PDB file of C-alpha atoms in Angstrom:
ATOM      1  CA  MET A   1     -24.682 -42.021 -49.645  1.00 55.00           C
ATOM      2  CA  GLU A   2     -22.202 -44.076 -48.118  1.00 53.00           C
ATOM      3  CA  GLU A   3     -19.412 -41.857 -49.386  1.00 57.00           C
ATOM      4  CA  GLN A   4     -21.680 -38.962 -48.143  1.00 56.00           C
ATOM      5  CA  PHE A   5     -21.736 -40.664 -44.341  1.00 52.00           C
ATOM      6  CA  ASN A   6     -17.666 -41.041 -45.389  1.00 55.00           C
ATOM      7  CA  ASN A   7     -16.718 -37.432 -46.341  1.00 58.00           C
ATOM      8  CA  ILE A   8     -19.373 -36.147 -43.175  1.00 58.00           C
ATOM      9  CA  GLY A   9     -17.123 -39.036 -40.764  1.00 58.00           C
ATOM     10  CA  ALA A  10     -14.006 -37.435 -42.119  1.00 60.00           C
ATOM     11  CA  HIS A  11     -15.213 -33.624 -41.524  1.00 58.00           C
ATOM     12  CA  LEU A  12     -16.173 -34.643 -38.053  1.00 58.00           C
ATOM     13  CA  LEU A  13     -13.211 -36.251 -37.632  1.00 60.00           C
ATOM     14  CA  GLN A  14     -10.814 -33.163 -38.731  1.00 62.00           C
ATOM     15  CA  TYR A  15     -13.092 -30.904 -36.763  1.00 68.00           C
ATOM     16  CA  GLY A  16     -13.027 -33.389 -33.452  1.00 67.00           C
ATOM     17  CA  LEU A  17      -8.637 -32.950 -33.841  1.00 69.00           C
ATOM     18  CA  ASN A  18      -8.468 -29.090 -34.788  1.00 70.00           C
ATOM     19  CA  ILE A  19     -10.991 -28.921 -31.321  1.00 75.00           C
ATOM     20  CA  LEU A  20      -8.427 -31.169 -29.603  1.00 75.00           C
ATOM     21  CA  ALA A  21      -5.402 -29.053 -30.809  1.00 74.00           C
ATOM     22  CA  ALA A  22      -7.172 -25.737 -29.872  1.00 74.00           C
ATOM     23  CA  VAL A  23      -7.744 -27.374 -26.224  1.00 78.00           C
ATOM     24  CA  VAL A  24      -4.104 -28.631 -26.131  1.00 79.00           C
ATOM     25  CA  ILE A  25      -2.608 -25.205 -27.365  1.00 77.00           C
ATOM     26  CA  PHE A  26      -4.488 -23.161 -25.112  1.00 78.00           C
ATOM     27  CA  PHE A  27      -3.564 -24.985 -21.840  1.00 81.00           C
ATOM     28  CA  VAL A  28       0.189 -25.697 -22.989  1.00 79.00           C
ATOM     29  CA  GLY A  29       0.388 -21.954 -23.958  1.00 78.00           C
ATOM     30  CA  ARG A  30      -1.057 -20.989 -20.384  1.00 81.00           C
ATOM     31  CA  TRP A  31       1.537 -23.474 -19.117  1.00 83.00           C
ATOM     32  CA  ILE A  32       3.644 -21.486 -20.985  1.00 81.00           C
ATOM     33  CA  ALA A  33       2.351 -17.961 -20.330  1.00 78.00           C
ATOM     34  CA  LYS A  34       2.741 -18.749 -16.316  1.00 81.00           C
ATOM     35  CA  LEU A  35       6.381 -20.403 -16.916  1.00 81.00           C
ATOM     36  CA  ILE A  36       7.493 -16.968 -18.649  1.00 77.00           C
ATOM     37  CA  SER A  37       5.528 -14.329 -16.430  1.00 78.00           C
ATOM     38  CA  GLY A  38       7.362 -16.444 -13.444  1.00 77.00           C
ATOM     39  CA  LEU A  39      10.897 -16.515 -14.435  1.00 78.00           C
ATOM     40  CA  VAL A  40      10.244 -12.798 -15.154  1.00 74.00           C
ATOM     41  CA  GLU A  41       9.457 -12.266 -11.866  1.00 73.00           C
ATOM     42  CA  SER A  42      12.408 -14.590 -10.747  1.00 75.00           C
ATOM     43  CA  LEU A  43      14.555 -12.477 -12.983  1.00 72.00           C
ATOM     44  CA  ILE A  44      13.552  -9.399 -11.391  1.00 67.00           C
ATOM     45  CA  HIS A  45      13.783 -10.210  -8.025  1.00 66.00           C
ATOM     46  CA  LYS A  46      17.090 -11.607  -8.585  1.00 69.00           C
ATOM     47  CA  SER A  47      18.339  -8.499 -10.426  1.00 64.00           C
ATOM     48  CA  LYS A  48      18.715  -4.884  -8.877  1.00 60.00           C
ATOM     49  CA  LEU A  49      15.738  -4.004 -10.461  1.00 59.00           C
ATOM     50  CA  ASP A  50      13.163  -2.312  -8.003  1.00 59.00           C
ATOM     51  CA  LYS A  51      11.051  -5.163  -6.767  1.00 61.00           C
ATOM     52  CA  THR A  52       8.006  -3.384  -7.128  1.00 63.00           C
ATOM     53  CA  LEU A  53       8.144  -4.180 -11.014  1.00 62.00           C
ATOM     54  CA  ALA A  54       7.966  -7.784 -10.409  1.00 66.00           C
ATOM     55  CA  THR A  55       4.226  -8.117 -10.034  1.00 68.00           C
ATOM     56  CA  PHE A  56       3.090  -5.667 -12.281  1.00 70.00           C
ATOM     57  CA  VAL A  57       5.446  -7.121 -15.215  1.00 71.00           C
ATOM     58  CA  LYS A  58       4.384 -10.723 -14.296  1.00 74.00           C
ATOM     59  CA  ASP A  59       0.983  -9.807 -15.044  1.00 75.00           C
ATOM     60  CA  LEU A  60       1.922  -7.878 -18.052  1.00 74.00           C
ATOM     61  CA  VAL A  61       3.656 -10.727 -19.281  1.00 77.00           C
ATOM     62  CA  TYR A  62       1.291 -13.593 -18.963  1.00 79.00           C
ATOM     63  CA  PHE A  63      -1.867 -11.371 -20.425  1.00 77.00           C
ATOM     64  CA  GLY A  64       0.429 -10.569 -23.081  1.00 76.00           C
ATOM     65  CA  VAL A  65       1.256 -14.360 -24.010  1.00 77.00           C
ATOM     66  CA  MET A  66      -2.497 -15.610 -23.274  1.00 78.00           C
ATOM     67  CA  VAL A  67      -3.658 -12.866 -26.374  1.00 77.00           C
ATOM     68  CA  PHE A  68      -1.138 -14.567 -28.823  1.00 78.00           C
ATOM     69  CA  VAL A  69      -2.138 -18.530 -27.541  1.00 76.00           C
ATOM     70  CA  ILE A  70      -5.760 -17.343 -27.516  1.00 77.00           C
ATOM     71  CA  ILE A  71      -5.349 -16.137 -31.494  1.00 75.00           C
ATOM     72  CA  ALA A  72      -3.704 -19.442 -32.115  1.00 75.00           C
ATOM     73  CA  ALA A  73      -6.151 -21.492 -30.429  1.00 74.00           C
ATOM     74  CA  VAL A  74      -8.837 -20.017 -32.482  1.00 74.00           C
ATOM     75  CA  ASN A  75      -7.391 -19.880 -35.599  1.00 73.00           C
ATOM     76  CA  LYS A  76      -6.581 -23.696 -35.219  1.00 70.00           C
ATOM     77  CA  LEU A  77     -10.720 -23.900 -35.054  1.00 69.00           C
ATOM     78  CA  GLY A  78     -10.479 -22.286 -38.641  1.00 67.00           C
ATOM     79  CA  VAL A  79     -11.103 -18.535 -37.506  1.00 63.00           C
ATOM     80  CA  GLU A  80      -9.445 -16.290 -39.955  1.00 62.00           C
ATOM     81  CA  THR A  81      -6.749 -14.595 -37.618  1.00 58.00           C
ATOM     82  CA  THR A  82      -7.090 -11.514 -39.755  1.00 61.00           C
ATOM     83  CA  SER A  83     -10.974 -11.312 -38.890  1.00 58.00           C
ATOM     84  CA  LEU A  84     -10.175 -12.179 -35.248  1.00 57.00           C
ATOM     85  CA  VAL A  85      -8.142  -9.400 -34.737  1.00 60.00           C
ATOM     86  CA  ALA A  86     -10.317  -6.751 -35.635  1.00 59.00           C
ATOM     87  CA  ILE A  87     -13.175  -8.337 -33.545  1.00 59.00           C
ATOM     88  CA  ILE A  88     -11.084  -7.751 -30.757  1.00 59.00           C
ATOM     89  CA  GLY A  89      -9.846  -4.631 -31.995  1.00 61.00           C
ATOM     90  CA  ALA A  90     -13.574  -3.578 -32.020  1.00 57.00           C
ATOM     91  CA  ALA A  91     -14.713  -5.682 -29.262  1.00 55.00           C
ATOM     92  CA  GLY A  92     -11.698  -3.968 -27.026  1.00 56.00           C
ATOM     93  CA  LEU A  93     -12.973  -0.542 -28.064  1.00 51.00           C
ATOM     94  CA  ALA A  94     -16.297  -1.130 -26.621  1.00 52.00           C
ATOM     95  CA  VAL A  95     -15.125  -2.765 -23.370  1.00 50.00           C
ATOM     96  CA  GLY A  96     -12.487   0.212 -23.018  1.00 49.00           C
ATOM     97  CA  LEU A  97     -15.465   2.314 -23.007  1.00 43.00           C
ATOM     98  CA  ALA A  98     -17.783   0.774 -20.602  1.00 44.00           C
ATOM     99  CA  LEU A  99     -14.632   0.027 -18.741  1.00 47.00           C
ATOM    100  CA  GLN A 100     -12.879   3.405 -18.336  1.00 54.00           C
ATOM    101  CA  GLY A 101     -12.381   3.095 -14.582  1.00 60.00           C
ATOM    102  CA  SER A 102     -10.115   0.029 -14.884  1.00 69.00           C
ATOM    103  CA  LEU A 103      -8.295   1.658 -17.676  1.00 74.00           C
ATOM    104  CA  SER A 104      -7.976   4.460 -15.553  1.00 82.00           C
ATOM    105  CA  ASN A 105      -6.839   1.887 -12.727  1.00 83.00           C
ATOM    106  CA  PHE A 106      -4.214   0.637 -15.338  1.00 80.00           C
ATOM    107  CA  ALA A 107      -2.662   3.899 -16.436  1.00 82.00           C
ATOM    108  CA  ALA A 108      -2.535   5.010 -13.031  1.00 85.00           C
ATOM    109  CA  GLY A 109      -0.253   1.729 -12.054  1.00 83.00           C
ATOM    110  CA  VAL A 110       1.825   2.611 -15.005  1.00 81.00           C
ATOM    111  CA  VAL A 111       2.466   6.098 -13.454  1.00 84.00           C
ATOM    112  CA  LEU A 112       3.000   4.489 -10.194  1.00 85.00           C
ATOM    113  CA  ILE A 113       5.687   2.264 -11.647  1.00 81.00           C
ATOM    114  CA  ILE A 114       7.495   4.985 -13.486  1.00 80.00           C
ATOM    115  CA  LEU A 115       7.711   7.708 -10.958  1.00 84.00           C
ATOM    116  CA  LYS A 116       8.002   5.586  -8.056  1.00 85.00           C
ATOM    117  CA  PRO A 117       6.441   7.147  -4.835  1.00 88.00           C
ATOM    118  CA  PHE A 118       6.698   3.981  -2.896  1.00 89.00           C
ATOM    119  CA  ARG A 119       8.434   0.835  -3.152  1.00 87.00           C
ATOM    120  CA  VAL A 120       7.021  -2.675  -1.768  1.00 86.00           C
ATOM    121  CA  GLY A 121       7.964  -3.007   1.823  1.00 88.00           C
ATOM    122  CA  ASP A 122       7.169   1.014   2.344  1.00 90.00           C
ATOM    123  CA  PHE A 123       5.076   2.207   5.175  1.00 91.00           C
ATOM    124  CA  VAL A 124       2.212   4.985   3.537  1.00 92.00           C
ATOM    125  CA  GLU A 125      -0.646   6.347   3.277  1.00 92.00           C
ATOM    126  CA  VAL A 126      -2.578   6.821   0.296  1.00 92.00           C
ATOM    127  CA  ALA A 127      -6.280   7.338  -0.533  1.00 88.00           C
ATOM    128  CA  GLY A 128      -6.881   7.775   3.068  1.00 87.00           C
ATOM    129  CA  VAL A 129      -5.750   3.969   4.322  1.00 91.00           C
ATOM    130  CA  MET A 130      -2.292   3.660   6.470  1.00 91.00           C
ATOM    131  CA  GLY A 131      -0.446   0.294   5.916  1.00 92.00           C
ATOM    132  CA  THR A 132       3.115  -1.470   4.257  1.00 92.00           C
ATOM    133  CA  VAL A 133       3.029  -1.623   0.434  1.00 92.00           C
ATOM    134  CA  ASP A 134       2.462  -5.455  -0.408  1.00 89.00           C
ATOM    135  CA  GLN A 135       1.573  -5.656  -4.532  1.00 86.00           C
ATOM    136  CA  VAL A 136       1.388  -2.969  -6.774  1.00 86.00           C
ATOM    137  CA  LYS A 137      -0.668  -5.137  -9.554  1.00 83.00           C
ATOM    138  CA  ILE A 138      -2.298  -3.765 -12.634  1.00 80.00           C
ATOM    139  CA  PHE A 139      -5.392  -2.309 -11.499  1.00 84.00           C
ATOM    140  CA  ASN A 140      -4.762  -2.499  -7.759  1.00 88.00           C
ATOM    141  CA  THR A 141      -1.968  -2.199  -5.324  1.00 91.00           C
ATOM    142  CA  PHE A 142      -2.426  -4.424  -2.035  1.00 92.00           C
ATOM    143  CA  LEU A 143      -1.574  -3.026   1.601  1.00 94.00           C
ATOM    144  CA  GLN A 144      -1.226  -4.319   4.770  1.00 92.00           C
ATOM    145  CA  ALA A 145      -2.986  -2.875   7.326  1.00 91.00           C
ATOM    146  CA  PRO A 146      -0.957  -2.351  10.729  1.00 88.00           C
ATOM    147  CA  ASP A 147      -3.624  -4.595  12.126  1.00 89.00           C
ATOM    148  CA  ASN A 148      -2.785  -7.084   9.464  1.00 91.00           C
ATOM    149  CA  LYS A 149      -5.487  -6.244   7.579  1.00 91.00           C
ATOM    150  CA  ALA A 150      -5.283  -6.807   3.710  1.00 92.00           C
ATOM    151  CA  VAL A 151      -6.284  -3.445   2.044  1.00 93.00           C
ATOM    152  CA  ILE A 152      -6.864  -3.184  -2.096  1.00 92.00           C
ATOM    153  CA  ILE A 153      -6.697  -0.450  -2.911  1.00 92.00           C
ATOM    154  CA  PRO A 154      -7.835   0.810  -7.240  1.00 91.00           C
ATOM    155  CA  ASN A 155      -4.343   2.442  -8.868  1.00 90.00           C
ATOM    156  CA  SER A 156      -6.506   5.522  -9.636  1.00 88.00           C
ATOM    157  CA  SER A 157      -7.371   6.472  -6.280  1.00 90.00           C
ATOM    158  CA  ILE A 158      -3.846   6.463  -5.173  1.00 90.00           C
ATOM    159  CA  THR A 159      -2.541   8.881  -7.971  1.00 88.00           C
ATOM    160  CA  GLY A 160      -5.471  11.079  -7.576  1.00 85.00           C
ATOM    161  CA  ALA A 161      -4.564  11.790  -3.609  1.00 87.00           C
ATOM    162  CA  ASN A 162      -2.237  12.591  -1.674  1.00 90.00           C
ATOM    163  CA  ILE A 163       0.633   9.876  -1.167  1.00 91.00           C
ATOM    164  CA  VAL A 164       2.669  10.415   2.366  1.00 91.00           C
ATOM    165  CA  ASN A 165       5.653   7.860   2.196  1.00 92.00           C
ATOM    166  CA  PHE A 166       6.833   7.168   5.408  1.00 89.00           C
ATOM    167  CA  SER A 167       9.607   5.105   4.840  1.00 87.00           C
ATOM    168  CA  SER A 168      11.436   7.421   2.355  1.00 86.00           C
ATOM    169  CA  VAL A 169      13.153   9.401   4.923  1.00 87.00           C
ATOM    170  CA  ASP A 170      16.293   8.607   6.885  1.00 89.00           C
ATOM    171  CA  LYS A 171      14.472   9.664  10.146  1.00 92.00           C
ATOM    172  CA  ARG A 172      11.125  11.040  11.822  1.00 93.00           C
ATOM    173  CA  ARG A 173       9.948  13.118  14.396  1.00 94.00           C
ATOM    174  CA  VAL A 174       7.532  12.006  16.977  1.00 94.00           C
ATOM    175  CA  ASP A 175       4.875  14.776  18.129  1.00 94.00           C
ATOM    176  CA  MET A 176       3.860  14.233  21.797  1.00 94.00           C
ATOM    177  CA  VAL A 177       2.086  16.663  24.276  1.00 94.00           C
ATOM    178  CA  PHE A 178       1.912  16.710  27.984  1.00 94.00           C
ATOM    179  CA  GLY A 179      -0.417  18.948  29.869  1.00 92.00           C
ATOM    180  CA  ILE A 180       0.846  20.403  33.551  1.00 92.00           C
ATOM    181  CA  SER A 181      -0.566  22.218  36.129  1.00 90.00           C
ATOM    182  CA  TYR A 182       0.310  25.870  36.289  1.00 89.00           C
ATOM    183  CA  ASP A 183       1.179  25.423  39.703  1.00 88.00           C
ATOM    184  CA  ASP A 184       3.571  23.197  38.821  1.00 91.00           C
ATOM    185  CA  ASP A 185       7.751  23.997  38.507  1.00 90.00           C
ATOM    186  CA  MET A 186       8.076  24.119  34.661  1.00 91.00           C
ATOM    187  CA  LYS A 187      11.958  23.807  34.212  1.00 92.00           C
ATOM    188  CA  ALA A 188      11.251  20.572  36.260  1.00 93.00           C
ATOM    189  CA  ALA A 189       8.766  19.136  34.358  1.00 94.00           C
ATOM    190  CA  LYS A 190      10.837  19.635  31.084  1.00 94.00           C
ATOM    191  CA  ASN A 191      14.190  17.973  32.890  1.00 94.00           C
ATOM    192  CA  ALA A 192      11.973  14.932  33.505  1.00 94.00           C
ATOM    193  CA  LEU A 193      11.076  14.553  29.870  1.00 95.00           C
ATOM    194  CA  GLN A 194      14.578  15.425  28.902  1.00 94.00           C
ATOM    195  CA  SER A 195      15.953  12.545  30.790  1.00 93.00           C
ATOM    196  CA  VAL A 196      13.585  10.383  29.408  1.00 95.00           C
ATOM    197  CA  VAL A 197      14.108  11.126  25.679  1.00 95.00           C
ATOM    198  CA  GLY A 198      17.904  11.491  26.626  1.00 93.00           C
ATOM    199  CA  LYS A 199      17.991   7.834  27.885  1.00 93.00           C
ATOM    200  CA  HIS A 200      15.824   5.962  24.996  1.00 94.00           C
ATOM    201  CA  PRO A 201      17.821   4.130  23.166  1.00 94.00           C
ATOM    202  CA  LYS A 202      16.458   4.670  19.980  1.00 94.00           C
ATOM    203  CA  VAL A 203      16.070   8.570  20.335  1.00 95.00           C
ATOM    204  CA  LEU A 204      18.112   9.992  17.701  1.00 94.00           C
ATOM    205  CA  LYS A 205      21.044  12.647  18.883  1.00 92.00           C
ATOM    206  CA  ASP A 206      20.936  14.502  16.183  1.00 89.00           C
ATOM    207  CA  PRO A 207      18.573  16.288  15.775  1.00 91.00           C
ATOM    208  CA  ALA A 208      18.201  16.941  19.271  1.00 92.00           C
ATOM    209  CA  PRO A 209      14.981  16.598  20.874  1.00 94.00           C
ATOM    210  CA  THR A 210      12.902  19.762  21.382  1.00 94.00           C
ATOM    211  CA  ILE A 211      10.978  20.123  24.733  1.00 94.00           C
ATOM    212  CA  ALA A 212       9.230  23.423  25.029  1.00 94.00           C
ATOM    213  CA  VAL A 213       6.184  25.380  25.892  1.00 93.00           C
ATOM    214  CA  SER A 214       3.492  25.151  23.502  1.00 91.00           C
ATOM    215  CA  GLU A 215       0.247  27.019  24.713  1.00 91.00           C
ATOM    216  CA  LEU A 216      -0.794  28.185  28.158  1.00 90.00           C
ATOM    217  CA  GLY A 217      -4.226  25.964  27.986  1.00 85.00           C
ATOM    218  CA  ASP A 218      -7.555  26.526  29.348  1.00 82.00           C
ATOM    219  CA  SER A 219      -6.501  24.093  32.329  1.00 84.00           C
ATOM    220  CA  SER A 220      -2.805  23.315  31.643  1.00 89.00           C
ATOM    221  CA  VAL A 221       0.547  24.342  30.570  1.00 92.00           C
ATOM    222  CA  ASN A 222       0.973  22.048  27.584  1.00 93.00           C
ATOM    223  CA  LEU A 223       4.520  21.345  26.858  1.00 94.00           C
ATOM    224  CA  VAL A 224       5.765  19.962  23.173  1.00 95.00           C
ATOM    225  CA  CYS A 225       8.196  16.896  23.741  1.00 95.00           C
ATOM    226  CA  ARG A 226       9.725  16.122  19.935  1.00 95.00           C
ATOM    227  CA  PRO A 227      12.086  13.578  19.521  1.00 96.00           C
ATOM    228  CA  TRP A 228      13.695  12.074  16.080  1.00 95.00           C
ATOM    229  CA  CYS A 229      14.138   8.402  15.602  1.00 94.00           C
ATOM    230  CA  LYS A 230      14.013   5.920  12.491  1.00 93.00           C
ATOM    231  CA  PRO A 231      11.141   5.277  10.553  1.00 90.00           C
ATOM    232  CA  GLU A 232      11.186   1.748  12.121  1.00 88.00           C
ATOM    233  CA  ASP A 233      11.237   2.869  15.401  1.00 92.00           C
ATOM    234  CA  TYR A 234       8.462   5.452  15.333  1.00 92.00           C
ATOM    235  CA  TRP A 235       5.966   3.471  17.248  1.00 91.00           C
ATOM    236  CA  ASP A 236       8.400   1.801  19.737  1.00 93.00           C
ATOM    237  CA  VAL A 237       9.683   5.429  20.689  1.00 95.00           C
ATOM    238  CA  ARG A 238       6.312   7.143  20.936  1.00 95.00           C
ATOM    239  CA  PHE A 239       4.918   4.444  23.056  1.00 95.00           C
ATOM    240  CA  ASP A 240       7.503   4.035  25.627  1.00 95.00           C
ATOM    241  CA  VAL A 241       7.688   8.379  25.709  1.00 95.00           C
ATOM    242  CA  VAL A 242       4.338   8.850  26.672  1.00 95.00           C
ATOM    243  CA  GLU A 243       4.384   5.634  29.556  1.00 95.00           C
ATOM    244  CA  GLN A 244       7.514   6.966  30.723  1.00 95.00           C
ATOM    245  CA  GLY A 245       7.398  10.536  30.522  1.00 94.00           C
ATOM    246  CA  LYS A 246       3.799  10.409  32.665  1.00 94.00           C
ATOM    247  CA  LEU A 247       5.756   8.174  34.882  1.00 94.00           C
ATOM    248  CA  ALA A 248       9.100  10.618  35.222  1.00 94.00           C
ATOM    249  CA  LEU A 249       6.470  13.568  35.550  1.00 93.00           C
ATOM    250  CA  GLU A 250       4.641  11.780  38.673  1.00 92.00           C
ATOM    251  CA  ALA A 251       8.183  11.588  40.390  1.00 92.00           C
ATOM    252  CA  ALA A 252       9.112  14.454  40.217  1.00 92.00           C
ATOM    253  CA  GLY A 253       6.286  15.752  41.870  1.00 91.00           C
ATOM    254  CA  ILE A 254       4.387  17.279  38.475  1.00 89.00           C
ATOM    255  CA  THR A 255       0.419  16.800  38.353  1.00 86.00           C
ATOM    256  CA  ILE A 256      -1.173  16.064  35.166  1.00 80.00           C
ATOM    257  CA  PRO A 257      -4.243  18.743  35.663  1.00 82.00           C
ATOM    258  CA  LEU A 258      -8.097  17.146  33.897  1.00 74.00           C
ATOM    259  CA  PRO A 259      -9.596  19.771  32.541  1.00 70.00           C
ATOM    260  CA  GLN A 260     -11.466  22.203  34.520  1.00 65.00           C
ATOM    261  CA  ARG A 261     -14.060  24.767  34.339  1.00 68.00           C
ATOM    262  CA  ASP A 262     -15.579  27.421  36.578  1.00 67.00           C
ATOM    263  CA  VAL A 263     -19.399  27.118  37.221  1.00 72.00           C
ATOM    264  CA  HIS A 264     -21.020  30.236  38.766  1.00 70.00           C
ATOM    265  CA  LEU A 265     -24.315  29.908  39.880  1.00 73.00           C
ATOM    266  CA  TYR A 266     -26.855  33.030  40.208  1.00 73.00           C
ATOM    267  CA  GLN A 267     -29.826  33.076  42.269  1.00 70.00           C
ATOM    268  CA  GLU A 268     -32.896  34.989  41.419  1.00 69.00           C
ATOM    269  CA  LYS A 269     -34.435  37.221  44.105  1.00 59.00           C
TER     270      LYS A 269
END
C-alpha cells in the first residue's frame, strides 16, 4: 500500500512538473513570439521595404511562432505531437469551413500586400469609406477618417469593390461650379475667378486652371472653375477658392442668383 502511494505521489509530482514546464514554455514562448515579431516589424521600418508590410508580417510571424509554442507546450504534457498535428489539421479544416469569411479576408489581405493598391499614409476611398490608411492587418484594414474616426474594414470588402487612391498621383483637379445671373457680364465673372486661382499659392501653374461656361441652367449661367493642386493641398484650395471666388464675384458686381420659377395663375370664369 505504501509503495502504491509512493508511486501515485511520484506520478503526481511528475505531472505537476510537466504542467509547470508546459506553462513556462507557453509564456516564455509567447514572450519570444512577441520579441521576434517586434524585431521583424522594426527591421521592416528601418529597411527600404514598404511600410505596409510591417504590421501584416508582424502578425504572421507572431501566430506562426505561437503554433510551434503551443505544440511544444502540449507535447510536454505527454500528448503525441503527430496526433496533435492530425487533430489540429482536422480542427483547422472544420474551422476553415465555418470561418470562410475570415479566410477570404486573410486571402484579400495577402492580395493587398502583393498588389499594393495603396500604402500606409495614403488617402483612399475603399468600400465606400474615405480616410487615411493607418494599418493593413491580416483580416482588416484600419483607416483614419477625416473627422478622426477609426474605421475598420474587412479586407475582402476592399478587394471586392472599387479602390480610389488620392495619394498615388502627383496632382489633383479641384472641380467647382459658380452660378451667375443671365444679366451679368460673363467675361468679368471669368476674369474674377481667374484672378483668384492665379493668386492662390497652392494652385499649380501647370496644368493651367480651366474656367469656362459649363451649362445654361434654369436660373443661372454656370461657370466651372477647375484649378490643379497637390493631393495634400486639395481641401485648402477648395475651401479658399469657394470663399474667395464668391467675394471676387461680388466685388466685380456679379450676382449669384437663387433658383427662380415663374408661376402663372389662371382664374376660372
